[in-house]
Amino acid sequence: MLAFKAYKLGLRRISQARRYILIVYLLNLAIAMALGLVLSADIQDSLGNSLAAERLRNGFDDLWFQGFSGEAQGISKTFHPAVTGIGAIFEGLDAIVTGNFGRLQGTLGIALIYGALWIYLSAGFIGMFYNGSFDGIFGQHFFAEAGRHFMRFLMLTGIAVLLYWLILGALLPVLNDFVANRHRDTILEPLVFRDTVIKYSVIWLLILLINHVFDYAKILVVAHDVRKKDIWRVPLYAVYFMVKHPINIFTLFLMLGLTWLVLLLIYWLVAPGAWQASWFTVLFAFLLGQIYMVSRVAVRCLFFGSEIALYYYQAVLPSTEARQLPEKATG
């Protein structure tokens, strides 16, 4: 089955791209350390030599946290108990499915810059994987591909953001009102829980579908060097490709999704919470976090590599979909 063949090639791509995975990890680490130093300085200024500093060695001090969060600005507004261990991941997933990005208000500029960086890096990985250009000691081909496709990927992201907004800003409030009105006079909590699960399942499925469509849309942009004026059409051709090959698309999606879930489960089982007080336990928590970050980048590469391989096997070799796409850019 082509889905299994594509998945195996995706695993091989991780090995071939290990140099670039390390580069991306180091970029993430540099950004995280810069933001962490700012946050650390704010926390240190807040604690000083107070008794709260001593109490925090033995456990979480809610009284201090309430005072700190009330005065926090910028990056410090993102600091709260859930940022430790697996909690940070769950909070991010919750923000995506509920559309509640309130904690980003003080860091919107940083979030936009980080998002643009990831679009740039994604362009590099997809371009490199599709063309098989892994040479270059300093990643010349990677960064050349990233620069070449960045603007078109940015345009695709703009379309995706619009669709996300329609789901989270328009559809989700309608579903919230529907569930609330449906159970306005009921006291049966299982029924409320059931409808709430259904509501968020619908939202999640739509978000996953959009994410998947735009993964293949990015591949199409690279494969056919689509002109900027035709970018709006590419998601439609991605949907066409997915509908034409549903079994392999869905099988590969399940395999990749299970891989991500296994990684998340392992991290959940071993990730420490906020109890670290000694340098050893702090260092241990840091190392676990770095292993997880490298694994996340590797899994994202697995997604790209496998999806590119499946597209190549299904569309490029038979040369069927290629004739249906917008003509290539000439410059």
mmCIF file of C-alpha atoms in Angstrom:
data_model
loop_
_atom_site.group_PDB
_atom_site.id
_atom_site.type_symbol
_atom_site.label_atom_id
_atom_site.label_comp_id
_atom_site.label_asym_id
_atom_site.label_seq_id
_atom_site.Cartn_x
_atom_site.Cartn_y
_atom_site.Cartn_z
ATOM 1 C CA MET A 1 0.000 0.000 0.000
ATOM 2 C CA LEU A 2 1.382 3.402 -0.990
ATOM 3 C CA ALA A 3 0.611 4.955 2.402
ATOM 4 C CA PHE A 4 3.023 2.557 4.150
ATOM 5 C CA LYS A 5 5.659 3.132 1.474
ATOM 6 C CA ALA A 6 5.284 6.902 1.900
ATOM 7 C CA TYR A 7 5.554 6.611 5.689
ATOM 8 C CA LYS A 8 8.806 4.629 5.377
ATOM 9 C CA LEU A 9 10.251 7.259 3.069
ATOM 10 C CA GLY A 10 9.177 9.930 5.562
ATOM 11 C CA LEU A 11 11.198 8.157 8.256
ATOM 12 C CA ARG A 12 14.189 8.105 5.928
ATOM 13 C CA ARG A 13 13.803 11.837 5.349
ATOM 14 C CA ILE A 14 14.214 12.452 9.097
ATOM 15 C CA SER A 15 17.640 10.817 8.958
ATOM 16 C CA GLN A 16 18.617 12.758 5.833
ATOM 17 C CA ALA A 17 17.462 16.046 7.360
ATOM 18 C CA ARG A 18 18.989 15.601 10.833
ATOM 19 C CA ARG A 19 21.383 18.516 10.258
ATOM 20 C CA TYR A 20 18.483 20.840 9.484
ATOM 21 C CA ILE A 21 16.383 19.486 12.340
ATOM 22 C CA LEU A 22 19.266 20.472 14.631
ATOM 23 C CA ILE A 23 19.387 23.953 13.064
ATOM 24 C CA VAL A 24 15.645 24.442 13.607
ATOM 25 C CA TYR A 25 15.919 23.160 17.178
ATOM 26 C CA LEU A 26 18.758 25.600 17.935
ATOM 27 C CA LEU A 27 16.711 28.481 16.505
ATOM 28 C CA ASN A 28 13.792 27.492 18.742
ATOM 29 C CA LEU A 29 16.111 27.176 21.731
ATOM 30 C CA ALA A 30 17.640 30.605 21.102
ATOM 31 C CA ILE A 31 14.195 32.229 20.953
ATOM 32 C CA ALA A 32 13.018 30.365 24.054
ATOM 33 C CA MET A 33 16.143 31.318 26.022
ATOM 34 C CA ALA A 34 15.836 34.988 25.053
ATOM 35 C CA LEU A 35 12.202 35.080 26.179
ATOM 36 C CA GLY A 36 13.053 32.990 29.240
ATOM 37 C CA LEU A 37 15.693 35.485 30.356
ATOM 38 C CA VAL A 38 13.141 38.309 30.197
ATOM 39 C CA LEU A 39 10.607 36.260 32.164
ATOM 40 C CA SER A 40 13.253 35.171 34.669
ATOM 41 C CA ALA A 41 14.253 38.786 35.318
ATOM 42 C CA ASP A 42 10.613 39.764 35.935
ATOM 43 C CA ILE A 43 10.095 36.862 38.357
ATOM 44 C CA GLN A 44 13.335 37.649 40.176
ATOM 45 C CA ASP A 45 12.347 41.297 40.528
ATOM 46 C CA SER A 46 8.969 40.237 41.906
ATOM 47 C CA LEU A 47 10.407 37.766 44.429
ATOM 48 C CA GLY A 48 13.538 39.561 45.575
ATOM 49 C CA ASN A 49 14.399 38.334 49.075
ATOM 50 C CA SER A 50 10.781 37.857 50.111
ATOM 51 C CA LEU A 51 9.343 34.897 51.990
ATOM 52 C CA ALA A 52 7.514 33.956 48.792
ATOM 53 C CA ALA A 53 10.843 32.936 47.246
ATOM 54 C CA GLU A 54 11.415 30.480 50.087
ATOM 55 C CA ARG A 55 7.862 29.168 49.912
ATOM 56 C CA LEU A 56 8.216 28.511 46.185
ATOM 57 C CA ARG A 57 11.077 26.124 46.939
ATOM 58 C CA ASN A 58 8.621 23.873 48.731
ATOM 59 C CA GLY A 59 5.648 24.225 46.410
ATOM 60 C CA PHE A 60 3.492 26.593 44.428
ATOM 61 C CA ASP A 61 2.625 29.874 46.156
ATOM 62 C CA ASP A 62 -0.772 30.967 44.873
ATOM 63 C CA LEU A 63 -0.733 34.217 46.874
ATOM 64 C CA TRP A 64 2.493 35.356 45.222
ATOM 65 C CA PHE A 65 1.279 34.221 41.792
ATOM 66 C CA GLN A 66 -1.937 36.248 42.051
ATOM 67 C CA GLY A 67 0.066 39.372 42.804
ATOM 68 C CA PHE A 68 2.606 38.673 40.060
ATOM 69 C CA SER A 69 0.020 37.895 37.361
ATOM 70 C CA GLY A 70 -1.953 41.018 38.243
ATOM 71 C CA GLU A 71 1.037 43.236 37.443
ATOM 72 C CA ALA A 72 2.644 41.153 34.665
ATOM 73 C CA GLN A 73 3.211 42.692 31.248
ATOM 74 C CA GLY A 74 4.373 41.294 27.912
ATOM 75 C CA ILE A 75 5.887 37.822 28.011
ATOM 76 C CA SER A 76 5.332 37.610 31.777
ATOM 77 C CA LYS A 77 1.556 37.480 31.206
ATOM 78 C CA THR A 78 2.044 33.990 29.728
ATOM 79 C CA PHE A 79 3.537 32.614 32.970
ATOM 80 C CA HIS A 80 1.163 30.442 35.008
ATOM 81 C CA PRO A 81 1.122 26.929 36.548
ATOM 82 C CA ALA A 82 0.072 25.201 33.311
ATOM 83 C CA VAL A 83 3.313 26.095 31.500
ATOM 84 C CA THR A 84 5.184 23.246 33.202
ATOM 85 C CA GLY A 85 5.384 19.700 31.859
ATOM 86 C CA ILE A 86 2.549 18.463 29.681
ATOM 87 C CA GLY A 87 0.317 21.335 30.798
ATOM 88 C CA ALA A 88 1.781 23.749 28.247
ATOM 89 C CA ILE A 89 0.889 21.392 25.392
ATOM 90 C CA PHE A 90 -2.650 20.824 26.624
ATOM 91 C CA GLU A 91 -3.166 24.549 27.074
ATOM 92 C CA GLY A 92 -2.039 25.145 23.499
ATOM 93 C CA LEU A 93 -4.434 22.499 22.192
ATOM 94 C CA ASP A 94 -7.240 23.977 24.274
ATOM 95 C CA ALA A 95 -6.544 27.451 22.866
ATOM 96 C CA ILE A 96 -6.707 26.087 19.319
ATOM 97 C CA VAL A 97 -10.006 24.261 19.773
ATOM 98 C CA THR A 98 -11.725 27.029 21.767
ATOM 99 C CA GLY A 99 -10.221 30.007 19.961
ATOM 100 C CA ASN A 100 -9.211 31.508 23.314
ATOM 101 C CA PHE A 101 -5.806 33.099 22.730
ATOM 102 C CA GLY A 102 -6.145 35.655 25.510
ATOM 103 C CA ARG A 103 -2.676 35.002 26.927
ATOM 104 C CA LEU A 104 -1.121 35.948 23.577
ATOM 105 C CA GLN A 105 -2.369 39.523 23.798
ATOM 106 C CA GLY A 106 0.820 40.720 25.436
ATOM 107 C CA THR A 107 3.043 38.786 23.045
ATOM 108 C CA LEU A 108 1.211 39.162 19.733
ATOM 109 C CA GLY A 109 4.241 40.629 17.980
ATOM 110 C CA ILE A 110 6.474 37.780 19.141
ATOM 111 C CA ALA A 111 3.840 35.214 18.142
ATOM 112 C CA LEU A 112 3.581 36.699 14.637
ATOM 113 C CA ILE A 113 7.359 36.713 14.190
ATOM 114 C CA TYR A 114 7.592 33.119 15.426
ATOM 115 C CA GLY A 115 4.760 32.081 13.101
ATOM 116 C CA ALA A 116 6.489 33.717 10.136
ATOM 117 C CA LEU A 117 9.722 31.925 11.067
ATOM 118 C CA TRP A 118 7.939 28.562 11.057
ATOM 119 C CA ILE A 119 6.391 29.313 7.657
ATOM 120 C CA TYR A 120 9.891 30.076 6.364
ATOM 121 C CA LEU A 121 11.333 26.880 7.843
ATOM 122 C CA SER A 122 8.423 24.796 6.525
ATOM 123 C CA ALA A 123 9.131 26.155 3.045
ATOM 124 C CA GLY A 124 12.733 25.036 3.453
ATOM 125 C CA PHE A 125 11.838 21.514 4.554
ATOM 126 C CA ILE A 126 9.165 20.937 1.906
ATOM 127 C CA GLY A 127 11.325 22.351 -0.884
ATOM 128 C CA MET A 128 14.327 20.323 0.227
ATOM 129 C CA PHE A 129 12.342 17.090 0.629
ATOM 130 C CA TYR A 130 10.591 17.440 -2.714
ATOM 131 C CA ASN A 131 13.769 18.193 -4.669
ATOM 132 C CA GLY A 132 15.988 15.866 -2.627
ATOM 133 C CA SER A 133 18.569 18.631 -2.152
ATOM 134 C CA PHE A 134 20.299 17.672 1.110
ATOM 135 C CA ASP A 135 23.778 18.906 0.178
ATOM 136 C CA GLY A 136 25.502 21.983 1.511
ATOM 137 C CA ILE A 137 27.491 22.072 4.715
ATOM 138 C CA PHE A 138 25.773 25.231 5.922
ATOM 139 C CA GLY A 139 22.311 24.378 4.592
ATOM 140 C CA GLN A 140 22.532 26.500 1.451
ATOM 141 C CA HIS A 141 19.863 24.489 -0.384
ATOM 142 C CA PHE A 142 17.558 24.482 2.622
ATOM 143 C CA PHE A 143 17.624 28.251 3.024
ATOM 144 C CA ALA A 144 17.450 28.794 -0.741
ATOM 145 C CA GLU A 145 14.249 26.724 -0.893
ATOM 146 C CA ALA A 146 12.892 28.544 2.158
ATOM 147 C CA GLY A 147 13.472 31.950 0.583
ATOM 148 C CA ARG A 148 12.069 30.890 -2.773
ATOM 149 C CA HIS A 149 8.723 29.636 -1.448
ATOM 150 C CA PHE A 150 8.256 31.797 1.652
ATOM 151 C CA MET A 151 5.942 34.449 0.183
ATOM 152 C CA ARG A 152 3.651 31.896 -1.443
ATOM 153 C CA PHE A 153 3.502 29.868 1.772
ATOM 154 C CA LEU A 154 2.700 33.084 3.629
ATOM 155 C CA MET A 155 -0.195 33.724 1.237
ATOM 156 C CA LEU A 156 -1.482 30.179 1.788
ATOM 157 C CA THR A 157 -1.267 30.723 5.534
ATOM 158 C CA GLY A 158 -3.366 33.864 5.176
ATOM 159 C CA ILE A 159 -6.108 31.830 3.488
ATOM 160 C CA ALA A 160 -5.860 29.158 6.202
ATOM 161 C CA VAL A 161 -6.091 31.781 8.962
ATOM 162 C CA LEU A 162 -9.261 33.136 7.355
ATOM 163 C CA LEU A 163 -10.792 29.640 7.409
ATOM 164 C CA TYR A 164 -9.700 29.122 11.026
ATOM 165 C CA TRP A 165 -11.359 32.421 11.912
ATOM 166 C CA LEU A 166 -14.600 31.331 10.241
ATOM 167 C CA ILE A 167 -14.562 28.137 12.315
ATOM 168 C CA LEU A 168 -13.511 29.603 15.667
ATOM 169 C CA GLY A 169 -15.005 33.058 15.313
ATOM 170 C CA ALA A 170 -18.268 32.258 13.516
ATOM 171 C CA LEU A 171 -19.139 28.553 13.695
ATOM 172 C CA LEU A 172 -18.020 27.870 17.283
ATOM 173 C CA PRO A 173 -20.169 30.656 18.840
ATOM 174 C CA VAL A 174 -23.181 29.333 16.898
ATOM 175 C CA LEU A 175 -22.558 25.820 18.232
ATOM 176 C CA ASN A 176 -22.064 27.202 21.751
ATOM 177 C CA ASP A 177 -25.427 28.967 21.601
ATOM 178 C CA PHE A 178 -27.110 25.885 20.145
ATOM 179 C CA VAL A 179 -25.864 23.616 22.947
ATOM 180 C CA ALA A 180 -26.715 26.214 25.617
ATOM 181 C CA ASN A 181 -30.263 26.725 24.294
ATOM 182 C CA ARG A 182 -30.798 23.001 23.816
ATOM 183 C CA HIS A 183 -30.032 22.299 27.479
ATOM 184 C CA ARG A 184 -31.303 25.513 29.028
ATOM 185 C CA ASP A 185 -33.970 23.681 31.041
ATOM 186 C CA THR A 186 -32.277 20.324 31.538
ATOM 187 C CA ILE A 187 -30.448 19.010 34.585
ATOM 188 C CA LEU A 188 -29.090 15.880 32.907
ATOM 189 C CA GLU A 189 -25.349 16.504 32.846
ATOM 190 C CA PRO A 190 -24.537 13.422 30.698
ATOM 191 C CA LEU A 191 -26.582 14.908 27.846
ATOM 192 C CA VAL A 192 -24.805 18.248 28.158
ATOM 193 C CA PHE A 193 -21.454 16.469 28.225
ATOM 194 C CA ARG A 194 -22.386 14.407 25.141
ATOM 195 C CA ASP A 195 -23.357 17.452 23.089
ATOM 196 C CA THR A 196 -20.266 19.350 24.243
ATOM 197 C CA VAL A 197 -18.053 16.469 23.101
ATOM 198 C CA ILE A 198 -19.851 16.390 19.743
ATOM 199 C CA LYS A 199 -19.455 20.163 19.388
ATOM 200 C CA TYR A 200 -15.719 20.158 19.960
ATOM 201 C CA SER A 201 -15.285 17.009 17.856
ATOM 202 C CA VAL A 202 -16.803 18.861 14.906
ATOM 203 C CA ILE A 203 -14.470 21.817 15.489
ATOM 204 C CA TRP A 204 -11.413 19.573 15.825
ATOM 205 C CA LEU A 205 -12.244 17.608 12.678
ATOM 206 C CA LEU A 206 -12.630 20.806 10.664
ATOM 207 C CA ILE A 207 -9.346 22.202 11.998
ATOM 208 C CA LEU A 208 -7.516 18.952 11.239
ATOM 209 C CA LEU A 209 -9.032 18.871 7.752
ATOM 210 C CA ILE A 210 -7.927 22.428 7.003
ATOM 211 C CA ASN A 211 -4.447 21.716 8.346
ATOM 212 C CA HIS A 212 -4.186 18.617 6.154
ATOM 213 C CA VAL A 213 -5.486 20.382 3.046
ATOM 214 C CA PHE A 214 -2.939 23.171 3.428
ATOM 215 C CA ASP A 215 -0.100 20.699 3.982
ATOM 216 C CA TYR A 216 -0.823 19.273 0.540
ATOM 217 C CA ALA A 217 -1.397 22.765 -0.856
ATOM 218 C CA LYS A 218 2.155 23.703 0.160
ATOM 219 C CA ILE A 219 3.447 20.576 -1.555
ATOM 220 C CA LEU A 220 1.570 21.530 -4.735
ATOM 221 C CA VAL A 221 3.084 25.015 -4.645
ATOM 222 C CA VAL A 222 6.589 23.533 -4.557
ATOM 223 C CA ALA A 223 5.870 20.729 -7.026
ATOM 224 C CA HIS A 224 4.375 23.023 -9.667
ATOM 225 C CA ASP A 225 6.040 26.338 -8.815
ATOM 226 C CA VAL A 226 2.599 27.958 -8.757
ATOM 227 C CA ARG A 227 2.449 31.670 -9.498
ATOM 228 C CA LYS A 228 1.384 34.012 -6.698
ATOM 229 C CA LYS A 229 -1.755 35.100 -8.534
ATOM 230 C CA ASP A 230 -2.909 31.454 -8.620
ATOM 231 C CA ILE A 231 -2.286 30.716 -4.937
ATOM 232 C CA TRP A 232 -5.967 31.004 -4.009
ATOM 233 C CA ARG A 233 -6.738 28.079 -6.328
ATOM 234 C CA VAL A 234 -4.162 25.693 -4.849
ATOM 235 C CA PRO A 235 -6.212 24.594 -1.773
ATOM 236 C CA LEU A 236 -8.985 23.561 -4.175
ATOM 237 C CA TYR A 237 -6.573 21.334 -6.090
ATOM 238 C CA ALA A 238 -5.313 19.938 -2.785
ATOM 239 C CA VAL A 239 -8.895 18.986 -1.890
ATOM 240 C CA TYR A 240 -9.267 17.436 -5.353
ATOM 241 C CA PHE A 241 -6.124 15.362 -4.818
ATOM 242 C CA MET A 242 -7.291 14.198 -1.378
ATOM 243 C CA VAL A 243 -10.774 13.276 -2.622
ATOM 244 C CA LYS A 244 -9.305 11.339 -5.545
ATOM 245 C CA HIS A 245 -7.046 9.242 -3.288
ATOM 246 C CA PRO A 246 -9.045 8.926 -0.038
ATOM 247 C CA ILE A 247 -7.819 5.523 1.163
ATOM 248 C CA ASN A 248 -4.094 6.261 1.032
ATOM 249 C CA ILE A 249 -4.607 9.830 2.271
ATOM 250 C CA PHE A 250 -6.643 8.660 5.271
ATOM 251 C CA THR A 251 -4.337 5.710 6.034
ATOM 252 C CA LEU A 252 -1.257 7.924 6.028
ATOM 253 C CA PHE A 253 -3.078 10.506 8.142
ATOM 254 C CA LEU A 254 -3.885 7.835 10.750
ATOM 255 C CA MET A 255 -0.292 6.589 10.814
ATOM 256 C CA LEU A 256 1.113 10.090 11.241
ATOM 257 C CA GLY A 257 -1.521 10.989 13.823
ATOM 258 C CA LEU A 258 -0.767 7.868 15.863
ATOM 259 C CA THR A 259 2.949 8.678 15.732
ATOM 260 C CA TRP A 260 2.250 12.139 17.144
ATOM 261 C CA LEU A 261 -0.044 10.719 19.836
ATOM 262 C CA VAL A 262 2.583 8.152 20.900
ATOM 263 C CA LEU A 263 5.178 10.926 21.223
ATOM 264 C CA LEU A 264 2.729 13.019 23.244
ATOM 265 C CA LEU A 265 1.862 10.073 25.504
ATOM 266 C CA ILE A 266 5.523 9.291 26.200
ATOM 267 C CA TYR A 267 6.207 12.911 27.106
ATOM 268 C CA TRP A 268 3.091 12.976 29.293
ATOM 269 C CA LEU A 269 4.344 9.935 31.211
ATOM 270 C CA VAL A 270 7.872 11.233 31.819
ATOM 271 C CA ALA A 271 7.470 15.031 31.856
ATOM 272 C CA PRO A 272 8.045 16.460 35.347
ATOM 273 C CA GLY A 273 5.741 19.061 36.837
ATOM 274 C CA ALA A 274 6.566 22.184 38.808
ATOM 275 C CA TRP A 275 8.145 20.403 41.793
ATOM 276 C CA GLN A 276 11.812 20.879 40.784
ATOM 277 C CA ALA A 277 13.811 22.644 43.474
ATOM 278 C CA SER A 278 17.393 21.413 43.009
ATOM 279 C CA TRP A 279 19.734 22.061 40.112
ATOM 280 C CA PHE A 280 19.678 18.349 39.251
ATOM 281 C CA THR A 281 15.892 18.133 38.916
ATOM 282 C CA VAL A 282 15.753 21.437 37.025
ATOM 283 C CA LEU A 283 18.426 20.198 34.609
ATOM 284 C CA PHE A 284 16.598 16.874 34.222
ATOM 285 C CA ALA A 285 13.357 18.673 33.369
ATOM 286 C CA PHE A 286 15.214 20.901 30.904
ATOM 287 C CA LEU A 287 16.830 17.948 29.113
ATOM 288 C CA LEU A 288 13.503 16.126 28.815
ATOM 289 C CA GLY A 289 11.963 19.244 27.350
ATOM 290 C CA GLN A 290 14.759 19.560 24.781
ATOM 291 C CA ILE A 291 14.398 15.921 23.732
ATOM 292 C CA TYR A 292 10.695 16.534 23.234
ATOM 293 C CA MET A 293 11.357 19.682 21.175
ATOM 294 C CA VAL A 294 13.762 17.832 18.859
ATOM 295 C CA SER A 295 11.205 15.032 18.532
ATOM 296 C CA ARG A 296 8.479 17.530 17.621
ATOM 297 C CA VAL A 297 10.579 18.974 14.805
ATOM 298 C CA ALA A 298 11.409 15.444 13.632
ATOM 299 C CA VAL A 299 7.735 14.430 13.626
ATOM 300 C CA ARG A 300 6.845 17.547 11.640
ATOM 301 C CA CYS A 301 9.487 16.501 9.119
ATOM 302 C CA LEU A 302 7.929 13.031 9.105
ATOM 303 C CA PHE A 303 4.592 14.627 8.173
ATOM 304 C CA PHE A 304 6.166 16.647 5.358
ATOM 305 C CA GLY A 305 8.318 13.806 4.046
ATOM 306 C CA SER A 306 5.512 11.231 4.077
ATOM 307 C CA GLU A 307 2.932 13.546 2.496
ATOM 308 C CA ILE A 308 5.393 14.575 -0.225
ATOM 309 C CA ALA A 309 6.179 10.920 -0.937
ATOM 310 C CA LEU A 310 2.492 10.025 -1.179
ATOM 311 C CA TYR A 311 1.831 12.943 -3.517
ATOM 312 C CA TYR A 312 4.780 11.887 -5.663
ATOM 313 C CA TYR A 313 3.614 8.271 -5.856
ATOM 314 C CA GLN A 314 -0.010 9.159 -6.552
ATOM 315 C CA ALA A 315 0.252 12.239 -8.775
ATOM 316 C CA VAL A 316 3.721 12.864 -10.162
ATOM 317 C CA LEU A 317 4.583 9.361 -11.338
ATOM 318 C CA PRO A 318 1.212 8.770 -13.063
ATOM 319 C CA SER A 319 1.312 12.409 -14.311
ATOM 320 C CA THR A 320 -2.426 12.882 -13.969
ATOM 321 C CA GLU A 321 -2.990 15.753 -11.549
ATOM 322 C CA ALA A 322 -0.072 17.732 -12.976
ATOM 323 C CA ARG A 323 -2.091 18.699 -16.053
ATOM 324 C CA GLN A 324 -4.906 20.032 -13.856
ATOM 325 C CA LEU A 325 -2.845 22.602 -11.977
ATOM 326 C CA PRO A 326 -2.092 26.247 -12.722
ATOM 327 C CA GLU A 327 0.903 26.674 -15.004
ATOM 328 C CA LYS A 328 4.267 27.155 -13.376
ATOM 329 C CA ALA A 329 5.702 30.532 -12.548
ATOM 330 C CA THR A 330 8.184 31.835 -15.042
ATOM 331 C CA GLY A 331 10.126 33.901 -12.574
#
